[in-house]
CSV table of C-alpha atoms in Angstrom, one decimal:
chain,number,residue,atom,x,y,z
L,1,MET,CA,100.1,109.8,71.2
L,2,LYS,CA,96.8,108.1,70.8
L,3,GLN,CA,93.8,110.3,70.1
L,4,LYS,CA,91.8,108.9,73.0
L,5,GLU,CA,94.7,109.9,75.4
L,6,LYS,CA,94.6,113.5,74.1
L,7,ASP,CA,90.8,113.6,74.2
L,8,LEU,CA,90.6,112.5,77.8
L,9,ALA,CA,93.4,114.9,78.8
L,10,GLN,CA,91.6,117.8,77.0
L,11,ASN,CA,88.4,116.9,78.9
L,12,LEU,CA,90.4,117.1,82.1
L,13,ILE,CA,91.8,120.5,81.2
L,14,ASN,CA,88.2,121.7,80.6
L,15,PHE,CA,87.0,120.2,83.8
L,16,ILE,CA,89.7,121.9,85.9
L,17,TYR,CA,89.1,125.3,84.2
L,18,SER,CA,85.4,125.1,85.0
L,19,SER,CA,86.2,124.1,88.6
L,20,PRO,CA,88.1,127.0,90.2
L,21,THR,CA,86.9,125.9,93.7
L,22,PRO,CA,85.6,122.7,95.2
L,23,PHE,CA,82.1,124.1,95.0
L,24,HIS,CA,82.4,124.4,91.2
L,25,ALA,CA,84.0,120.9,91.0
L,26,VAL,CA,80.9,119.5,92.7
L,27,GLU,CA,78.7,121.3,90.3
L,28,ASN,CA,80.6,119.8,87.4
L,29,LEU,CA,80.5,116.3,88.9
L,30,GLU,CA,76.7,116.6,89.2
L,31,LYS,CA,76.6,117.3,85.4
L,32,ILE,CA,78.9,114.3,84.6
L,33,TRP,CA,76.9,111.9,86.7
L,34,GLY,CA,73.6,113.5,86.0
L,35,TYR,CA,74.2,112.9,82.3
L,36,LYS,CA,74.6,109.1,83.1
L,37,GLU,CA,71.3,109.2,85.1
L,38,PHE,CA,72.7,109.2,88.6
L,39,LYS,CA,70.0,110.2,91.1
L,40,GLU,CA,70.6,112.7,93.9
L,41,LEU,CA,70.1,111.6,97.5
L,42,LYS,CA,69.8,114.0,100.4
L,43,PHE,CA,71.2,113.2,103.9
L,44,GLU,CA,68.0,114.5,105.5
L,45,ASP,CA,65.8,112.1,103.4
L,46,LYS,CA,65.0,108.4,103.8
L,47,TRP,CA,67.0,106.5,101.2
L,48,HIS,CA,65.4,104.1,98.8
L,49,ILE,CA,68.1,102.3,96.9
L,50,ALA,CA,67.7,99.6,94.3
L,51,PRO,CA,70.3,97.0,93.3
L,52,GLY,CA,72.1,98.4,90.2
L,53,GLY,CA,70.8,101.9,90.8
L,54,LYS,CA,73.1,104.9,90.4
L,55,TYR,CA,73.2,107.6,93.1
L,56,PHE,CA,75.1,110.6,94.5
L,57,VAL,CA,75.1,112.7,97.6
L,58,THR,CA,76.9,116.0,98.4
L,59,LYS,CA,78.3,117.4,101.7
L,60,ASN,CA,78.8,121.1,102.2
L,61,GLY,CA,78.6,121.7,98.5
L,62,SER,CA,82.3,120.9,98.3
L,63,ALA,CA,82.5,117.1,98.8
L,64,MET,CA,80.6,114.5,96.7
L,65,PHE,CA,80.0,110.8,96.9
L,66,GLY,CA,78.7,108.7,94.0
L,67,PHE,CA,77.9,105.0,93.9
L,68,ILE,CA,76.3,102.3,91.8
L,69,ALA,CA,74.5,99.9,94.2
L,70,GLY,CA,75.7,96.3,93.9
L,71,THR,CA,73.6,93.6,92.5
L,72,GLY,CA,74.9,91.3,95.2
L,73,LYS,CA,74.5,91.6,99.0
L,74,PRO,CA,76.9,94.2,100.5
L,75,GLN,CA,77.8,91.9,103.3
L,76,GLU,CA,79.0,89.3,100.8
L,77,HIS,CA,80.6,91.4,98.1
L,78,GLY,CA,81.5,94.7,99.9
L,79,PHE,CA,82.3,98.1,98.5
L,80,LYS,CA,84.9,99.1,95.9
L,81,ILE,CA,85.9,102.6,96.7
L,82,ILE,CA,88.1,105.2,95.0
L,83,ALA,CA,88.8,108.2,97.2
L,84,ALA,CA,90.2,111.6,96.1
L,85,HIS,CA,89.9,115.2,97.2
L,86,THR,CA,88.4,118.4,95.6
L,87,ASP,CA,90.6,121.0,97.2
L,88,SER,CA,94.0,122.5,96.2
L,89,PRO,CA,96.3,125.1,97.8
L,90,VAL,CA,95.1,128.6,97.1
L,91,PHE,CA,94.8,132.1,98.6
L,92,LYS,CA,91.5,132.7,100.4
L,93,ILE,CA,90.0,136.1,100.8
L,94,LYS,CA,89.6,137.4,104.4
L,95,PRO,CA,86.5,139.2,105.8
L,96,SER,CA,86.3,142.9,105.1
L,97,PRO,CA,89.3,142.6,102.8
L,98,GLU,CA,89.4,146.0,101.0
L,99,TRP,CA,92.7,147.7,101.5
L,100,VAL,CA,93.5,151.1,100.0
L,101,VAL,CA,97.2,152.0,99.6
L,102,ALA,CA,98.6,155.5,99.0
L,103,GLY,CA,95.1,156.7,98.3
L,104,ASN,CA,95.2,155.1,94.8
L,105,TYR,CA,95.5,151.3,94.8
L,106,LEU,CA,92.9,148.8,96.0
L,107,LYS,CA,94.2,145.5,97.2
L,108,LEU,CA,92.6,142.5,99.0
L,109,ASN,CA,93.6,141.0,102.3
L,110,THR,CA,94.2,137.3,101.9
L,111,GLU,CA,95.6,134.2,103.6
L,112,PRO,CA,97.1,131.0,102.3
L,113,TYR,CA,95.0,127.8,102.3
L,114,GLY,CA,97.2,124.6,102.4
L,115,GLY,CA,100.8,124.2,101.5
L,116,ILE,CA,101.0,126.7,98.7
L,117,ILE,CA,104.1,127.6,96.7
L,118,MET,CA,103.6,131.3,97.0
L,119,SER,CA,106.2,132.5,94.6
L,120,THR,CA,104.3,130.9,91.7
L,121,TRP,CA,101.4,133.3,92.2
L,122,PHE,CA,103.3,136.4,91.2
L,123,ASP,CA,102.7,138.1,87.9
L,124,ARG,CA,99.7,136.2,86.7
L,125,PRO,CA,96.2,137.3,85.7
L,126,LEU,CA,93.9,136.1,88.6
L,127,SER,CA,90.3,136.2,89.4
L,128,LEU,CA,87.9,135.3,92.2
L,129,ALA,CA,85.5,132.4,92.7
L,130,GLY,CA,83.7,130.7,95.5
L,131,ARG,CA,80.2,130.9,97.0
L,132,ILE,CA,78.0,133.5,98.7
L,133,SER,CA,75.4,132.9,101.4
L,134,LEU,CA,72.1,134.8,101.0
L,135,ARG,CA,69.2,135.6,103.2
L,136,SER,CA,66.4,133.1,103.1
L,137,ASN,CA,63.1,132.3,104.9
L,138,ASN,CA,64.9,129.7,107.1
L,139,THR,CA,67.5,131.3,109.4
L,140,LEU,CA,69.3,127.9,109.7
L,141,LYS,CA,69.6,127.4,106.0
L,142,PRO,CA,70.7,130.4,104.0
L,143,THR,CA,70.5,130.3,100.2
L,144,VAL,CA,73.9,129.4,98.8
L,145,LYS,CA,75.0,130.5,95.4
L,146,ASN,CA,78.3,129.7,93.6
L,147,ILE,CA,80.0,132.5,92.0
L,148,ARG,CA,82.9,132.9,89.5
L,149,ILE,CA,84.1,136.2,88.1
L,150,ASP,CA,84.9,135.3,84.6
L,151,ARG,CA,87.5,137.9,83.8
L,152,PRO,CA,91.0,138.7,85.2
L,153,ILE,CA,90.5,141.3,87.9
L,154,ALA,CA,93.5,140.7,90.2
L,155,TYR,CA,97.2,140.6,90.1
L,156,ILE,CA,100.1,140.0,92.5
L,157,PRO,CA,103.1,141.9,91.1
L,158,ASN,CA,106.7,141.0,92.0
L,159,LEU,CA,109.0,143.6,93.4
L,160,ALA,CA,111.6,144.7,90.8
L,161,ILE,CA,115.0,143.2,91.2
L,162,HIS,CA,116.4,146.7,91.6
L,163,MET,CA,114.7,146.9,95.0
L,164,ASN,CA,115.3,143.2,95.9
L,165,ARG,CA,118.7,142.2,94.8
L,166,GLU,CA,118.5,138.9,96.8
L,167,VAL,CA,115.3,137.8,94.9
L,168,ASN,CA,117.2,134.9,93.2
L,169,ASN,CA,118.9,133.8,96.4
L,170,GLY,CA,115.9,132.4,98.3
L,171,THR,CA,114.3,135.6,99.6
L,172,PRO,CA,111.5,134.7,102.1
L,173,ILE,CA,108.0,135.6,101.1
L,174,ASN,CA,105.7,137.0,103.8
L,175,ALA,CA,102.1,135.7,103.5
L,176,GLN,CA,100.6,138.8,105.1
L,177,THR,CA,102.5,141.5,103.2
L,178,ASP,CA,104.1,140.3,100.0
L,179,VAL,CA,101.3,138.4,98.2
L,180,LEU,CA,98.2,140.5,98.5
L,181,PRO,CA,96.4,140.9,95.1
L,182,ILE,CA,95.8,144.3,93.5
L,183,LEU,CA,92.4,144.9,92.1
L,184,GLY,CA,92.9,148.3,90.5
L,185,MET,CA,93.0,152.0,90.8
L,186,ILE,CA,90.5,154.1,92.8
L,187,ASN,CA,89.3,157.7,92.3
L,188,SER,CA,87.6,160.4,94.4
L,189,THR,CA,84.1,158.8,94.1
L,190,PHE,CA,85.3,155.3,95.0
L,191,GLU,CA,83.4,153.7,97.9
L,192,LYS,CA,85.9,151.5,99.7
L,193,GLU,CA,83.4,150.1,102.2
L,194,ASN,CA,81.8,146.9,101.1
L,195,TYR,CA,83.4,147.2,97.6
L,196,LEU,CA,83.7,143.4,97.3
L,197,ILE,CA,80.1,142.8,98.5
L,198,SER,CA,79.0,145.3,95.8
L,199,LEU,CA,81.0,143.5,93.2
L,200,LEU,CA,79.6,140.1,94.2
L,201,ALA,CA,76.1,141.4,94.2
L,202,LYS,CA,76.4,142.7,90.7
L,203,GLU,CA,78.0,139.5,89.5
L,204,ALA,CA,75.4,137.3,91.1
L,205,GLY,CA,72.4,139.5,90.3
L,206,VAL,CA,71.3,139.9,93.9
L,207,ALA,CA,70.9,142.8,96.4
L,208,GLN,CA,73.9,143.7,98.5
L,209,THR,CA,71.8,143.5,101.6
L,210,ASP,CA,71.0,139.9,100.9
L,211,ILE,CA,74.6,138.8,101.0
L,212,LEU,CA,75.4,137.6,104.6
L,213,ASP,CA,78.8,136.0,104.0
L,214,PHE,CA,81.2,134.6,101.4
L,215,GLU,CA,83.9,132.0,100.9
L,216,LEU,CA,86.1,133.3,98.0
L,217,PHE,CA,89.4,132.2,96.6
L,218,LEU,CA,91.9,133.5,94.0
L,219,PHE,CA,92.4,131.3,90.9
L,220,GLU,CA,94.6,131.5,87.9
L,221,PHE,CA,92.6,132.9,85.0
L,222,GLU,CA,94.6,131.3,82.2
L,223,LYS,CA,93.3,127.9,81.1
L,224,GLY,CA,95.5,124.8,81.1
L,225,SER,CA,97.2,123.5,77.9
L,226,PHE,CA,99.3,120.8,76.4
L,227,VAL,CA,103.1,121.4,76.3
L,228,GLY,CA,106.1,119.4,75.2
L,229,LEU,CA,107.6,118.5,71.8
L,230,ASN,CA,104.8,116.0,71.2
L,231,GLU,CA,102.2,117.7,73.6
L,232,GLU,CA,102.9,114.8,76.0
L,233,PHE,CA,102.4,117.0,79.1
L,234,ILE,CA,99.4,118.7,80.7
L,235,SER,CA,100.1,122.1,82.2
L,236,SER,CA,97.4,123.3,84.5
L,237,GLY,CA,96.6,124.3,88.1
L,238,LYS,CA,94.8,121.9,90.5
L,239,LEU,CA,96.1,118.7,88.9
L,240,ASP,CA,96.6,117.8,92.5
L,241,ASN,CA,94.0,116.5,92.9
L,242,LEU,CA,91.3,117.2,90.3
L,243,ALA,CA,93.1,114.9,87.9
L,244,MET,CA,92.3,111.9,90.2
L,245,VAL,CA,88.7,113.2,90.8
L,246,HIS,CA,88.2,113.4,87.0
L,247,ALA,CA,89.6,110.0,86.2
L,248,SER,CA,87.6,108.2,88.9
L,249,ALA,CA,84.4,110.2,88.2
L,250,ILE,CA,84.6,109.2,84.5
L,251,ALA,CA,85.3,105.6,85.4
L,252,LEU,CA,82.3,105.5,87.7
L,253,ALA,CA,80.0,107.2,85.2
L,254,ASN,CA,80.9,104.6,82.6
L,255,ALA,CA,80.8,101.6,84.9
L,256,GLU,CA,78.2,98.8,84.7
L,257,PRO,CA,76.5,97.5,87.9
L,258,ALA,CA,78.6,94.8,89.6
L,259,LYS,CA,78.0,92.5,92.5
L,260,ALA,CA,79.9,94.9,94.8
L,261,THR,CA,78.8,98.5,95.3
L,262,CYS,CA,81.1,100.8,93.4
L,263,VAL,CA,81.9,104.1,95.0
L,264,ALA,CA,83.7,107.3,94.1
L,265,ALA,CA,84.3,109.4,97.3
L,266,PHE,CA,85.5,113.0,96.8
L,267,PHE,CA,86.4,114.7,100.1
L,268,ASP,CA,87.2,118.4,100.8
L,269,ASN,CA,89.9,120.0,103.0
L,270,GLU,CA,92.6,117.4,102.5
L,271,GLU,CA,95.1,120.2,102.0
L,272,VAL,CA,94.5,121.5,105.6
L,273,GLY,CA,94.3,118.2,107.4
L,274,SER,CA,90.8,116.8,106.6
L,275,GLN,CA,89.4,117.7,110.0
L,276,THR,CA,86.0,118.9,108.8
L,277,LYS,CA,82.6,117.5,108.4
L,278,GLN,CA,83.3,117.1,104.6
L,279,GLY,CA,86.9,115.9,105.2
L,280,ALA,CA,88.2,112.3,105.2
L,281,ALA,CA,88.6,112.4,109.0
L,282,ALA,CA,84.8,112.8,109.3
L,283,PRO,CA,82.4,109.8,109.5
L,284,VAL,CA,80.7,110.9,106.3
L,285,LEU,CA,81.8,108.0,104.1
L,286,LYS,CA,81.1,105.5,107.0
L,287,THR,CA,77.6,107.0,107.2
L,288,ILE,CA,77.0,106.6,103.5
L,289,ILE,CA,78.2,103.0,103.4
L,290,GLU,CA,76.1,102.1,106.5
L,291,ARG,CA,73.0,103.7,105.0
L,292,VAL,CA,73.5,101.8,101.7
L,293,VAL,CA,73.7,98.5,103.6
L,294,LEU,CA,70.5,99.4,105.6
L,295,ALA,CA,68.6,100.6,102.5
L,296,LEU,CA,69.4,97.3,100.8
L,297,GLY,CA,67.9,95.3,103.6
L,298,GLY,CA,70.9,94.7,105.8
L,299,ASP,CA,71.5,95.4,109.5
L,300,THR,CA,74.4,96.7,111.6
L,301,ASP,CA,76.2,93.4,111.6
L,302,ASP,CA,75.8,93.3,107.8
L,303,PHE,CA,77.5,96.7,107.7
L,304,TYR,CA,80.5,95.5,109.6
L,305,ARG,CA,80.7,92.4,107.4
L,306,ALA,CA,80.5,94.6,104.3
L,307,VAL,CA,83.4,96.7,105.5
L,308,SER,CA,85.5,93.6,105.9
L,309,GLN,CA,84.8,92.6,102.3
L,310,SER,CA,85.7,96.1,100.9
L,311,PHE,CA,88.7,97.6,99.3
L,312,MET,CA,89.7,101.3,98.7
L,313,ILE,CA,92.0,103.0,96.3
L,314,SER,CA,93.2,106.4,97.8
L,315,ALA,CA,94.1,108.3,94.7
L,316,ASP,CA,96.2,111.5,95.1
L,317,MET,CA,98.9,112.7,92.7
L,318,ALA,CA,102.5,111.5,93.1
L,319,HIS,CA,106.0,113.0,92.6
L,320,ALA,CA,107.8,112.4,89.4
L,321,LEU,CA,111.6,112.4,89.2
L,322,HIS,CA,112.5,116.0,88.6
L,323,PRO,CA,115.4,116.2,86.1
L,324,ASN,CA,116.9,119.3,87.8
L,325,TYR,CA,116.7,117.9,91.3
L,326,GLU,CA,117.6,114.2,91.1
L,327,HIS,CA,119.3,114.3,94.5
L,328,LYS,CA,115.9,115.0,96.2
L,329,TYR,CA,114.6,111.5,95.4
L,330,ASP,CA,115.2,107.9,96.5
L,331,PRO,CA,118.2,106.6,94.6
L,332,LEU,CA,116.3,103.6,93.1
L,333,ASN,CA,112.6,104.3,93.2
L,334,ARG,CA,112.1,107.2,90.8
L,335,PRO,CA,108.8,107.5,89.0
L,336,ILE,CA,108.8,108.9,85.5
L,337,MET,CA,105.9,110.7,83.8
L,338,ASN,CA,103.9,108.8,81.2
L,339,LYS,CA,105.4,105.5,82.5
L,340,GLY,CA,102.3,104.5,84.4
L,341,PRO,CA,100.5,105.0,87.8
L,342,VAL,CA,102.5,105.2,91.0
L,343,ILE,CA,102.0,103.0,94.1
L,344,LYS,CA,103.0,105.1,97.1
L,345,ILE,CA,104.7,103.5,100.0
L,346,HIS,CA,105.8,105.0,103.4
L,347,ASN,CA,107.3,103.0,106.3
L,348,GLY,CA,105.8,105.5,108.8
L,349,GLN,CA,102.3,104.8,107.4
L,350,LYS,CA,101.7,108.2,105.9
L,351,TYR,CA,100.5,106.1,103.0
L,352,THR,CA,98.3,103.1,103.6
L,353,THR,CA,99.9,100.7,101.1
L,354,ASP,CA,101.2,97.4,102.4
L,355,GLY,CA,102.4,94.3,100.7
L,356,VAL,CA,98.9,93.0,100.1
L,357,THR,CA,97.1,96.1,98.9
L,358,GLY,CA,100.0,97.1,96.7
L,359,ALA,CA,99.8,93.6,95.1
L,360,VAL,CA,96.1,94.2,94.4
L,361,PHE,CA,96.7,97.4,92.5
L,362,ALA,CA,99.6,95.8,90.6
L,363,GLN,CA,97.3,93.1,89.4
L,364,LEU,CA,94.7,95.7,88.4
L,365,CYS,CA,97.4,97.3,86.2
L,366,GLU,CA,98.5,94.0,84.8
L,367,SER,CA,94.9,93.1,83.8
L,368,LYS,CA,94.9,96.1,81.5
L,369,GLY,CA,98.5,95.8,80.3
L,370,ILE,CA,99.4,99.1,82.1
L,371,PRO,CA,102.8,99.7,83.5
L,372,PHE,CA,103.1,100.8,87.2
L,373,GLN,CA,105.8,102.4,89.3
L,374,LYS,CA,106.6,102.7,93.0
L,375,PHE,CA,107.4,105.8,95.1
L,376,VAL,CA,109.2,106.0,98.4
L,377,ASN,CA,110.8,109.1,99.9
L,378,ARG,CA,114.5,109.4,100.5
L,379,SER,CA,115.2,107.9,104.0
L,380,ASP,CA,116.2,111.4,105.3
L,381,VAL,CA,113.1,113.2,104.0
L,382,ALA,CA,109.8,113.1,105.8
L,383,GLY,CA,107.6,113.6,102.8
L,384,GLY,CA,103.8,114.4,102.6
L,385,SER,CA,100.7,112.4,103.4
L,386,THR,CA,97.2,112.0,101.9
L,387,LEU,CA,93.7,111.1,102.8
L,388,GLY,CA,94.1,107.3,102.8
L,389,ASN,CA,95.5,106.9,106.3
L,390,ILE,CA,93.0,109.5,107.6
L,391,SER,CA,89.9,107.9,106.2
L,392,THR,CA,91.0,104.5,107.5
L,393,SER,CA,90.7,105.9,111.0
L,394,GLN,CA,87.0,105.9,110.3
L,395,LEU,CA,86.7,102.8,108.2
L,396,ASP,CA,89.2,99.9,108.7
L,397,ILE,CA,89.1,99.0,105.0
L,398,ALA,CA,92.1,97.5,103.1
L,399,THR,CA,93.6,100.5,101.2
L,400,VAL,CA,96.3,101.3,98.7
L,401,ASP,CA,97.7,104.8,98.0
L,402,VAL,CA,98.3,105.6,94.4
L,403,GLY,CA,98.7,108.6,92.1
L,404,ASN,CA,100.0,109.8,88.8
L,405,PRO,CA,103.5,111.3,88.7
L,406,MET,CA,103.8,115.0,88.3
L,407,PHE,CA,106.0,118.0,88.7
L,408,ALA,CA,105.5,121.2,90.8
L,409,MET,CA,102.9,119.9,93.2
L,410,HIS,CA,101.2,122.8,94.9
L,411,SER,CA,102.4,125.3,92.4
L,412,ILE,CA,99.8,127.5,90.8
L,413,ARG,CA,100.6,125.7,87.6
L,414,GLU,CA,101.5,121.9,87.7
L,415,LEU,CA,102.7,119.4,85.1
L,416,SER,CA,101.6,115.8,84.5
L,417,GLY,CA,101.5,113.3,81.7
L,418,VAL,CA,98.9,112.9,79.1
L,419,THR,CA,99.3,109.1,78.8
L,420,ASP,CA,99.3,108.6,82.5
L,421,HIS,CA,95.8,110.1,82.9
L,422,LEU,CA,94.3,107.5,80.5
L,423,TYR,CA,96.4,104.8,82.2
L,424,MET,CA,94.9,105.6,85.6
L,425,LYS,CA,91.3,105.9,84.3
L,426,GLU,CA,91.7,102.5,82.7
L,427,VAL,CA,93.0,101.0,86.0
L,428,PHE,CA,89.9,102.5,87.7
L,429,ASP,CA,87.8,100.9,85.0
L,430,ALA,CA,89.3,97.5,85.8
L,431,PHE,CA,88.6,98.0,89.5
L,432,TYR,CA,85.0,98.7,89.0
L,433,GLU,CA,84.7,95.8,86.6
L,434,LEU,CA,85.7,93.2,89.2
């Protein structure tokens, strides 16, 4: 293993650990791009953009879009876009969640977010992270503060096999009753009402009465690590899809201005359908592209011309051949970890790849001497989808769906390849260099 492969993978592990929610991921992206002198734009402000300038803009504090303005006219050279998403399947805390059991235990009321593998959340140290909304002088704009409790405070215990003899035979898990996290023991002086608000106020250093609302999620407290005989794998939560966010963010941060405008678009809420103002189904990316064209002296017709000259890579993790479940995969197209990025294809158009856009990505890989693979589902399996086909409902841009091969997608702890992460970052480099 090359040292640069391991260094980049360790940087990814650090990035994921410091990004327990999409809100924290955006904070960390601001640091990555801010270090490279990207300037923040606001949707409510007039945009002044210079050719070759570096900029970013956020939406909802959970989606982020960075770009390097092209040195050429957008209507002639278009946009080179890499799109990914910041969210992952988790448990979200419900309002007024405190729940006392048998007069002794305190647990929290939660609900699943996205297609979560619930069984993987049992018997692990957990904590809470998210954001709180505080009173401000402007009723329409509360003060928002990200929060992370940096110690393990929650746990979802399994039921002993002695009371659940069918546990290894596919016992169903009920999301309302079986996976509620225990916070601890209570005593006679315990104040159940607003316990969580009190905890958040203490952690954030604010008054309880100033907290108007919260968006909180459980996260695995243990940091990711290398595993394997030669440390060739990355074991971590949220590889889907912070691995693709990280690779493209680093590629954009290191890119030099080109004739085309280079974009990294990180949407939220992909795991629940993207139907939000910060999701891929919203017009947010279309709005950004149009405003860039206008700020660089173009008009509406130039915007449509720019779209026709553009190309997008939809980057979301892919499925690697699982050695214990070979029968679940297509008989011939079976991606292997650390053998290169995966071009994802679906005849029902759940992936946007076609013969032309797949060829573009193949050539990008070849330009860097990087191997690539292809994934299709078994013909009798529906499979999943991603943000590529959703975003093209807003922007009719030629798009390819790709990702790195991984195991255990949507588990609390996933597995991907160290070499693949560098491979993908280098393909993104090649894309931005065009």
